[in-house]
XYZ file of N, CA, C and O in Angstrom:
720
model
N 98.745 86.481 174.933
C 99.483 86.762 173.557
C 98.583 86.767 172.571
O 98.657 84.847 172.560
N 98.229 87.209 171.643
C 97.545 86.524 170.415
C 98.415 85.997 169.706
O 99.376 85.556 169.311
N 98.052 84.385 169.198
C 98.477 83.457 168.316
C 99.500 82.478 169.569
O 100.163 81.166 168.759
N 99.479 82.421 170.453
C 99.965 81.866 171.599
C 98.650 80.993 172.221
O 99.025 80.353 173.491
N 97.964 80.830 171.825
C 96.874 80.348 172.857
C 96.720 79.184 172.433
O 95.853 78.215 173.565
N 97.206 78.251 171.992
C 97.768 76.640 172.012
C 98.301 76.082 173.369
O 99.599 76.831 173.361
N 98.066 74.762 173.554
C 98.617 74.749 174.717
C 98.539 73.093 174.935
O 97.876 72.485 174.211
N 99.682 72.481 175.821
C 99.387 71.444 176.089
C 99.668 70.844 177.688
O 100.379 71.574 178.025
N 99.396 69.714 178.088
C 99.631 69.603 179.324
C 100.828 69.042 179.478
O 101.357 67.953 179.006
N 101.261 69.064 180.516
C 103.228 68.666 181.252
C 102.684 67.104 180.774
O 104.047 66.133 180.674
N 101.801 66.764 181.516
C 101.337 65.008 181.881
C 101.429 64.313 180.374
O 101.227 62.964 180.474
N 100.656 65.282 178.947
C 100.680 64.525 177.958
C 102.258 64.247 177.349
O 103.016 64.457 176.769
N 102.852 62.856 178.088
C 104.230 62.588 177.395
C 104.312 62.669 175.982
O 105.852 63.125 175.549
N 103.872 62.433 175.108
C 104.303 62.487 173.384
C 104.300 63.658 173.334
O 105.472 63.999 172.137
N 103.240 65.013 173.443
C 103.049 65.836 172.899
C 104.538 66.638 174.025
O 105.452 67.593 173.513
N 104.945 66.298 175.087
C 105.932 66.705 176.036
C 107.232 66.801 175.326
O 108.143 67.207 175.086
N 107.881 65.428 174.895
C 108.821 64.629 173.958
C 109.097 65.748 172.960
O 109.965 65.871 172.198
N 107.298 65.867 172.211
C 107.817 66.506 170.999
C 107.972 67.796 171.094
O 108.903 68.621 170.164
N 107.870 68.765 172.329
C 107.965 70.086 172.416
C 109.107 70.363 172.411
O 110.087 70.898 171.913
N 110.074 69.052 173.217
C 111.621 69.153 173.421
C 112.401 68.915 172.085
O 113.480 69.713 172.207
N 111.909 67.893 171.392
C 112.524 68.028 170.353
C 112.497 69.280 169.077
O 113.623 69.601 168.480
N 111.067 69.483 169.024
C 111.159 71.145 168.406
C 111.878 71.778 168.993
O 112.923 72.622 168.260
N 112.151 72.277 169.905
C 113.443 73.079 170.906
C 114.614 73.121 170.462
O 115.135 73.586 170.111
N 114.841 71.403 170.534
C 116.405 70.930 170.287
C 116.580 71.701 169.170
O 117.914 72.069 168.753
N 115.503 71.208 168.188
C 115.980 71.573 166.535
C 116.026 73.263 166.373
O 117.191 73.682 165.746
N 115.222 73.449 167.167
C 115.307 75.039 166.971
C 116.379 75.862 167.540
O 117.328 76.851 167.081
N 117.191 75.462 168.936
C 118.173 75.496 169.265
C 119.231 75.420 168.390
O 120.434 76.620 168.450
N 119.277 74.158 167.733
C 120.435 74.123 167.210
C 120.456 74.754 165.539
O 121.684 75.133 165.222
N 119.642 75.126 165.578
C 119.011 75.853 164.180
C 119.778 77.319 164.378
O 120.368 78.001 163.542
N 119.432 77.601 165.156
C 119.623 78.901 165.355
C 120.971 79.459 166.708
O 121.296 80.687 166.817
N 121.811 78.279 166.873
C 123.205 78.265 167.208
C 122.617 79.132 168.878
O 123.803 79.661 168.914
N 121.935 78.614 169.465
C 121.501 79.853 170.766
C 122.772 79.370 171.636
O 123.499 79.958 172.550
N 123.204 77.922 172.147
C 124.378 77.892 173.073
C 125.781 78.520 172.334
O 126.339 79.108 173.522
N 126.240 78.314 170.704
C 127.359 79.075 170.530
C 127.148 80.832 171.250
O 127.929 81.471 171.459
N 125.785 80.892 170.580
C 126.069 82.801 171.036
C 126.032 82.938 172.184
O 126.680 84.024 172.420
N 125.082 82.412 172.863
C 125.610 82.372 174.702
C 126.953 82.119 175.140
O 127.225 83.163 175.847
N 127.484 81.289 174.535
C 129.097 81.521 174.814
C 130.133 82.597 174.289
O 130.705 83.206 175.240
N 129.319 82.918 173.052
C 130.069 84.241 172.530
C 129.998 85.459 173.310
O 130.636 86.212 173.913
N 128.707 85.720 174.145
C 128.208 86.613 174.957
C 128.786 86.471 176.190
O 129.560 87.480 176.628
N 129.348 85.399 176.587
C 129.868 85.304 177.962
C 130.961 85.430 177.720
O 131.697 85.939 178.745
N 131.674 84.993 177.084
C 132.679 84.805 176.340
C 133.663 86.669 176.495
O 134.746 86.662 176.994
N 132.841 87.535 175.822
C 132.865 88.802 175.963
C 132.813 89.222 176.836
O 133.775 90.144 177.622
N 132.281 89.087 178.053
C 132.102 89.620 179.077
C 133.159 89.606 180.139
O 133.679 90.245 180.544
N 133.528 87.960 179.797
C 134.151 87.549 181.061
C 135.664 88.133 180.624
O 136.872 88.574 181.373
N 136.292 88.361 178.917
C 137.379 88.642 178.258
C 137.078 90.696 179.319
O 138.561 90.732 179.679
N 136.317 91.219 179.232
C 136.344 92.747 179.212
C 136.133 92.712 181.063
O 136.255 93.816 181.632
N 135.591 91.645 181.834
C 135.799 91.629 183.237
C 134.332 92.963 183.708
O 134.309 92.853 184.656
N 133.565 92.837 182.396
C 132.389 94.029 183.250
C 131.210 93.910 181.484
O 131.848 93.339 180.400
N 130.132 93.938 181.419
C 129.285 94.153 180.778
C 129.038 95.216 180.097
O 128.485 96.119 181.248
N 128.980 95.660 178.921
C 128.693 97.050 178.366
C 127.321 97.183 178.501
O 127.038 96.037 178.068
N 127.046 98.419 177.632
C 125.512 98.676 177.543
C 125.659 97.500 175.710
O 124.260 96.933 175.725
N 126.296 97.145 174.603
C 126.147 96.745 173.800
C 126.046 94.944 174.264
O 125.005 94.183 173.352
N 126.750 94.591 175.208
C 126.494 92.822 175.460
C 124.692 93.059 176.112
O 124.445 91.875 175.837
N 124.858 94.019 177.081
C 123.577 93.605 177.691
C 122.556 93.729 176.720
O 121.496 92.877 176.529
N 122.308 94.373 175.519
C 121.660 94.210 174.599
C 121.730 93.145 173.442
O 120.314 92.489 172.923
N 122.672 92.877 173.501
C 122.812 91.900 172.770
C 122.344 90.344 173.687
O 121.328 89.240 172.941
N 122.874 90.220 175.084
C 121.841 89.626 175.518
C 120.238 89.409 175.794
O 119.560 88.187 175.708
N 120.102 90.594 175.557
C 118.626 91.071 175.953
C 117.779 90.135 174.497
O 116.563 89.964 174.525
N 118.220 90.686 173.733
C 118.049 89.895 172.025
C 117.748 88.589 172.143
O 116.660 88.118 171.538
N 118.753 88.043 172.381
C 119.057 86.684 172.717
C 118.049 85.713 173.718
O 117.249 85.010 173.520
N 117.178 86.523 174.422
C 116.478 86.065 175.859
C 115.400 86.148 175.174
O 114.379 85.460 174.923
N 114.815 87.107 174.178
C 113.487 87.589 173.579
C 113.642 86.327 172.791
O 112.756 86.012 172.407
N 114.588 86.068 171.881
C 114.571 84.879 170.878
C 114.480 83.778 171.315
O 113.931 82.690 170.796
N 115.142 83.304 172.221
C 115.042 82.082 173.148
C 113.426 81.941 173.740
O 112.662 81.087 173.892
N 112.819 83.081 174.414
C 111.350 83.272 174.909
C 110.100 83.096 173.495
O 109.407 81.855 173.539
N 111.306 83.529 172.344
C 109.915 83.248 170.951
C 110.117 81.815 170.553
O 109.296 81.137 170.205
N 111.335 81.302 170.821
C 111.270 80.033 170.173
C 110.529 78.755 170.979
O 110.163 77.552 170.301
N 110.965 79.146 172.423
C 110.022 78.324 173.129
C 108.359 78.369 173.145
O 107.504 77.479 173.046
N 108.107 79.599 172.789
C 106.332 79.968 172.634
C 106.052 79.277 170.883
O 104.981 78.479 171.050
N 106.996 79.234 170.012
C 106.943 78.654 168.856
C 107.254 76.546 168.893
O 106.024 76.861 168.232
N 107.657 76.165 169.617
C 107.810 75.130 169.789
C 106.163 74.721 170.185
O 105.660 73.578 170.004
N 106.225 75.519 171.380
C 104.729 75.108 172.377
C 103.501 75.179 171.470
O 102.772 74.171 171.488
N 103.596 76.119 170.452
C 102.664 76.451 169.614
C 102.244 75.356 168.442
O 101.411 74.570 167.944
N 103.296 74.983 167.790
C 103.541 74.135 167.012
C 102.949 72.468 167.884
O 102.355 71.640 166.716
N 103.694 72.108 168.978
C 103.590 70.974 169.306
C 101.383 70.870 170.082
O 100.965 70.079 169.836
N 100.809 72.157 170.452
C 99.900 72.137 170.931
C 99.158 72.378 169.735
O 97.825 71.968 170.010
N 99.227 72.226 168.646
C 98.447 72.363 167.649
C 97.625 71.321 167.561
O 97.734 70.046 167.921
N 95.936 71.255 167.226
C 95.118 70.285 167.398
C 95.115 69.469 165.940
O 95.194 70.365 164.660
N 95.158 68.520 165.625
C 95.157 67.500 164.498
C 94.023 67.052 164.218
O 93.252 66.240 164.655
N 93.304 67.953 163.143
C 91.907 67.307 162.653
C 91.767 66.428 161.699
O 91.083 65.838 161.310
N 92.843 65.647 161.547
C 93.144 64.466 160.372
C 92.695 65.462 158.895
O 93.170 65.759 158.392
N 91.661 64.713 158.144
C 91.538 64.185 156.584
C 90.504 66.186 157.130
O 90.280 66.498 157.939
N 90.619 66.374 155.755
C 89.750 67.681 155.813
C 87.836 67.370 155.628
O 87.903 66.024 155.416
N 87.588 68.332 156.514
C 86.189 67.706 156.527
C 85.470 68.087 155.756
O 85.265 69.214 155.044
N 84.098 67.584 155.768
C 83.160 67.807 154.641
C 82.412 68.578 155.061
O 82.470 69.236 155.807
N 81.701 69.035 153.986
C 81.168 70.227 153.796
C 79.729 70.480 154.717
O 79.220 70.873 155.728
N 78.918 69.049 154.519
C 77.790 68.695 155.608
C 78.118 68.666 157.098
O 77.771 69.283 157.973
N 79.609 68.285 157.050
C 79.950 68.163 158.697
C 80.373 69.685 159.285
O 80.061 69.830 160.614
N 81.328 70.521 158.547
C 81.224 71.939 158.958
C 79.763 72.689 159.375
O 79.512 73.392 159.888
N 78.849 72.442 158.132
C 77.714 73.079 158.415
C 76.750 72.425 159.620
O 76.418 73.391 160.406
N 76.911 71.442 160.139
C 75.918 70.657 161.072
C 77.168 71.335 162.258
O 76.286 71.398 163.372
N 78.186 71.325 162.660
C 79.331 72.426 163.289
C 78.456 73.884 163.335
O 78.320 73.998 164.795
N 78.030 74.224 162.716
C 77.697 75.783 162.433
C 76.409 75.670 162.999
O 76.049 76.828 163.562
N 75.647 74.444 162.839
C 74.001 74.672 163.110
C 74.180 74.644 164.706
O 73.150 75.079 165.733
N 75.055 73.891 165.514
C 74.755 73.607 167.021
C 75.552 75.102 167.170
O 75.123 75.546 168.326
N 76.690 75.621 166.851
C 76.931 77.090 167.403
C 75.551 77.889 167.284
O 75.746 78.511 168.333
N 75.296 77.657 166.115
C 73.689 78.822 165.961
C 73.010 78.938 167.074
O 72.781 79.598 167.817
N 72.781 77.305 167.077
C 71.786 76.886 168.846
C 72.161 77.259 169.757
O 71.217 77.937 170.612
N 73.454 77.081 170.160
C 73.647 77.580 171.308
C 73.750 79.141 171.973
O 73.628 79.240 172.923
N 74.145 79.624 170.550
C 73.976 81.300 170.451
C 72.708 81.535 170.832
O 72.519 82.689 171.475
N 71.666 81.050 170.216
C 70.131 81.368 170.674
C 70.167 81.542 171.687
O 69.392 82.105 172.400
N 70.553 79.999 172.374
C 70.005 79.586 173.432
C 70.562 80.550 174.750
O 69.946 81.079 175.531
N 71.929 81.175 174.629
C 72.425 82.054 175.101
C 71.712 83.502 175.084
O 71.581 84.005 176.368
N 71.156 83.777 173.825
C 70.737 85.232 173.909
C 69.588 85.183 175.208
O 69.180 85.749 175.615
N 68.471 83.917 175.083
C 67.744 83.699 175.446
C 67.552 83.894 177.046
O 67.146 84.111 177.613
N 68.878 82.885 177.709
C 69.100 82.663 178.575
C 69.548 83.791 179.338
O 69.271 84.445 180.366
N 70.448 84.951 178.824
C 70.474 86.142 179.364
C 69.894 87.267 178.790
O 70.227 88.090 179.385
N 68.989 86.977 178.340
C 67.883 88.245 177.759
C 68.394 89.266 177.012
O 68.445 90.266 177.283
N 69.282 88.879 175.809
C 69.595 89.910 174.955
C 69.119 89.739 173.940
O 68.857 88.556 173.346
N 69.201 90.388 173.205
C 69.084 90.859 171.716
C 70.062 89.661 171.214
O 70.945 89.485 171.210
N 69.358 89.390 170.008
C 70.162 87.961 168.871
C 71.605 89.607 168.419
O 71.367 90.343 167.923
N 72.484 88.919 168.407
C 73.779 89.246 167.783
C 74.081 89.235 166.698
O 73.285 88.608 165.676
N 75.063 90.247 166.155
C 74.854 90.287 164.888
C 75.690 89.104 164.036
O 75.539 88.817 163.077
N 76.545 88.361 165.085
C 77.190 87.409 164.354
C 75.929 86.172 164.340
O 76.109 85.473 163.334
N 74.896 86.293 165.307
C 74.211 85.324 164.958
C 73.718 85.100 163.962
O 72.979 84.507 163.262
N 73.132 86.563 163.672
C 72.089 86.917 162.645
C 72.837 86.565 161.397
O 72.813 85.844 160.490
N 74.097 86.728 161.179
C 75.120 86.363 159.883
C 74.910 84.671 160.038
O 75.221 84.525 158.891
N 75.197 84.164 160.920
C 75.504 82.740 161.168
C 74.142 82.259 160.676
O 74.072 81.158 159.579
N 72.865 82.658 161.161
C 71.826 82.329 160.548
C 71.387 82.476 159.098
O 71.135 81.827 158.761
N 71.552 83.506 158.736
C 71.505 83.806 157.253
C 72.467 83.224 156.433
O 71.970 82.336 155.390
N 73.825 82.718 156.526
C 74.965 81.660 156.131
C 74.048 80.076 155.963
O 73.850 79.752 154.995
N 73.330 80.284 157.014
C 72.577 78.466 156.847
C 71.677 78.170 156.720
O 70.697 77.380 156.498
N 71.020 79.484 156.170
C 69.583 79.786 155.246
C 68.353 79.566 156.833
O 67.691 78.803 156.183
N 68.824 79.865 157.626
C 67.497 79.638 159.012
C 67.151 81.068 159.197
O 67.799 82.149 159.383
N 65.615 80.679 159.082
C 64.623 81.960 160.115
C 64.717 81.857 162.009
O 64.260 80.805 162.123
N 65.632 82.790 162.007
C 65.296 83.221 163.244
C 63.894 82.951 164.141
O 63.142 84.098 163.935
N 64.089 82.350 165.164
C 62.483 82.521 165.637
C 62.484 83.942 166.560
O 63.436 84.413 166.875
N 61.068 84.788 166.775
C 61.051 85.824 167.625
C 61.338 85.224 168.895
O 61.113 84.001 169.280
N 62.610 86.538 169.637
C 62.924 85.606 171.030
C 61.612 85.578 171.858
O 61.995 84.656 172.893
N 60.600 86.370 171.735
C 59.777 86.039 172.411
C 58.776 84.776 172.722
O 58.295 83.740 173.282
N 59.018 84.428 171.335
C 58.261 83.147 170.880
C 58.782 81.571 171.203
O 58.043 80.608 171.320
N 60.228 81.727 171.709
C 61.074 80.883 171.980
C 61.504 80.630 173.155
O 62.120 81.731 174.306
N 61.439 79.520 173.829
C 61.466 79.138 175.437
C 62.919 78.410 175.599
O 63.460 78.196 174.881
N 63.312 78.240 176.827
C 64.547 77.929 176.993
C 64.708 76.321 177.079
O 65.675 76.172 176.553
N 63.578 75.831 177.125
C 63.609 74.719 176.783
C 63.606 73.744 175.561
O 64.211 72.887 175.034
N 62.620 75.071 175.025
C 62.498 75.052 173.493
C 63.868 74.741 172.473
O 64.518 74.159 171.552
N 64.848 75.771 173.046
C 66.186 76.052 172.665
C 66.943 75.183 172.855
O 68.201 74.682 172.297
N 67.135 74.666 174.247
C 67.565 73.458 174.530
C 67.390 72.250 173.676
O 68.712 71.821 173.239
N 66.169 72.079 173.156
C 65.919 70.814 172.758
C 66.219 71.284 171.178
O 66.946 70.344 170.618
N 66.589 71.873 170.447
C 67.101 72.450 169.451
C 68.967 72.030 169.270
O 69.271 71.768 168.296
N 69.348 72.805 170.504
C 70.759 72.084 170.434
C 70.456 70.953 170.569
O 72.142 70.008 169.466
N 70.352 69.966 171.121
C 70.627 68.759 171.383
C 69.925 68.140 169.917
O 70.621 66.835 169.668
N 68.919 68.754 169.484
C 68.865 67.874 167.830
C 69.811 68.191 166.890
O 70.368 67.261 166.086
N 70.284 69.470 167.126
C 71.567 69.952 166.571
C 72.830 68.563 166.786
O 73.390 68.349 165.431
N 73.364 68.301 167.865
C 74.170 67.715 168.257
C 73.788 66.153 167.529
O 74.774 65.329 167.099
N 72.289 65.339 167.693
C 71.934 64.720 167.225
C 72.396 64.534 166.010
O 72.679 63.144 164.834
N 71.965 65.625 165.049
C 72.303 65.598 163.555
C 73.540 65.314 163.310
O 74.432 64.345 162.295
N 74.732 66.041 163.956
C 76.038 66.388 163.851
C 76.433 64.881 163.690
O 77.457 64.129 163.118
N 76.330 64.209 165.101
C 76.345 62.551 165.376
C 76.404 61.856 164.257
O 77.248 60.440 163.786
N 74.970 62.046 163.776
C 74.596 61.055 162.324
C 75.474 61.206 161.230
O 75.752 60.528 160.592
N 75.714 62.560 161.308
C 76.625 63.347 160.051
C 77.736 62.364 159.807
O 78.673 61.702 158.985
N 78.555 62.412 161.200
C 79.778 61.941 161.398
C 80.049 60.591 161.720
O 80.964 60.175 161.052
N 78.898 59.664 161.673
C 78.994 57.888 161.139
C 79.035 57.937 159.702
O 79.682 57.185 159.356
N 78.470 58.960 159.261
C 78.268 59.036 157.474
C 79.212 59.672 156.595
O 79.135 59.465 155.484
N 80.186 60.403 157.544
C 81.063 61.300 156.849
C 82.518 60.557 155.829
O 82.708 61.157 155.589
N 82.751 59.709 156.290
C 83.625 58.856 155.462
C 82.970 58.543 154.268
O 84.238 59.231 153.284
N 81.828 58.175 154.183
C 81.462 57.693 153.005
C 81.054 59.113 152.501
O 81.887 59.579 151.079
N 80.730 60.359 153.162
C 80.194 61.627 152.863
C 81.534 62.450 151.500
O 81.517 62.624 150.629
N 82.208 62.232 152.741
C 83.930 62.597 152.267
C 84.468 62.409 151.140
O 84.898 62.952 150.074
N 84.113 61.251 150.570
C 84.900 59.786 149.503
C 84.095 60.669 148.727
O 84.723 60.820 147.609
N 82.713 60.608 148.675
C 81.913 61.426 147.261
C 82.128 62.498 147.316
O 82.087 63.368 146.078
N 82.456 63.276 148.244
C 82.567 64.974 147.982
C 83.831 64.780 147.290
O 83.988 65.862 146.424
N 85.317 64.596 147.724
C 86.443 64.490 146.648
C 86.376 63.963 145.329
O 86.996 64.622 144.485
N 85.327 63.158 145.673
C 85.570 62.325 144.480
C 85.170 63.540 143.089
O 85.120 63.686 141.997
N 83.383 64.182 143.768
C 83.167 64.936 143.027
C 84.456 66.426 142.734
O 84.238 66.620 141.279
N 85.092 66.768 143.446
C 85.787 67.551 143.680
C 86.852 66.848 142.528
O 87.545 68.080 141.226
N 87.402 66.004 142.408
C 88.493 65.462 141.183
C 87.812 65.324 140.071
O 88.813 65.886 139.029
N 86.873 65.001 139.607
C 85.938 65.249 138.406
C 86.193 66.741 137.849
O 86.009 66.466 136.883
N 85.516 67.288 138.883
C 85.215 68.662 138.447
C 86.680 69.470 138.083
O 86.836 69.784 136.680
N 88.011 68.965 138.690
C 89.354 69.391 138.211
C 89.689 68.640 136.756
O 90.095 69.231 135.993
N 89.329 67.218 136.763
C 89.571 66.644 135.472
C 88.267 67.372 134.578
O 89.105 67.340 133.460
N 87.748 67.787 134.461
C 86.906 68.553 133.551
C 87.484 69.467 132.946
O 87.530 69.829 131.905
N 88.047 70.721 134.327
C 88.608 71.765 134.050
C 90.090 71.537 133.067
O 90.226 72.422 132.132
N 90.612 70.591 133.729
C 91.954 70.336 133.207
C 91.681 69.550 131.266
O 92.449 69.531 131.032
N 91.025 68.804 131.574
C 91.104 68.250 130.052
C 91.343 66.711 130.326
O 91.854 65.725 129.321
N 91.559 66.428 131.489
C 91.908 64.921 132.029
C 90.751 64.149 132.332
O 89.682 64.129 132.029
N 91.374 62.805 132.544
C 90.324 61.386 132.944
C 89.790 61.397 134.031
O 90.679 61.558 134.983
N 88.327 61.784 134.776
C 88.008 61.834 135.666
C 88.006 60.243 136.440
O 87.698 60.480 137.656
N 87.547 59.363 135.901
C 88.030 57.896 136.342
C 89.257 57.324 136.771
O 89.509 56.834 137.816
N 90.602 58.580 136.673
C 91.559 57.911 136.858
C 92.041 58.327 138.458
O 91.926 59.363 139.097
């Protein structure tokens, strides 16, 4: 199902506990237990379930399944922490681009449109497919990873400079003091 691709493992105690907490909060907020009791009481009073009761139960069942999925998606989210700097984002895109180039060469297929648009975005001239070997493509992927690791080491300082530039720009636009 689209949107529910996030997951966590049951041996991950922290996330498992968070999942249970989120699910309990949602159950209380939606009054699931009381609504189940209401439906059960109606059925018990009549000694049978009619179509209205069955529809109410099915609707409640679907809501419970959605609450479970929602709690799992919320807990399964990856926390990337601070906002990433543009340099780090570009380095990750370079890795992805070189991996796609290597994949095209390995599978002997033409460059895809996504690869071409990614190369254009990064202002990278794609080599002719016939002129690059698998070994060269692999070397390019390794170089892109090395570059990314270097950027990651310096990313704290780069991020601070980048955020400082943004603050100064906002201060200029709003007429505030850029040093504060």
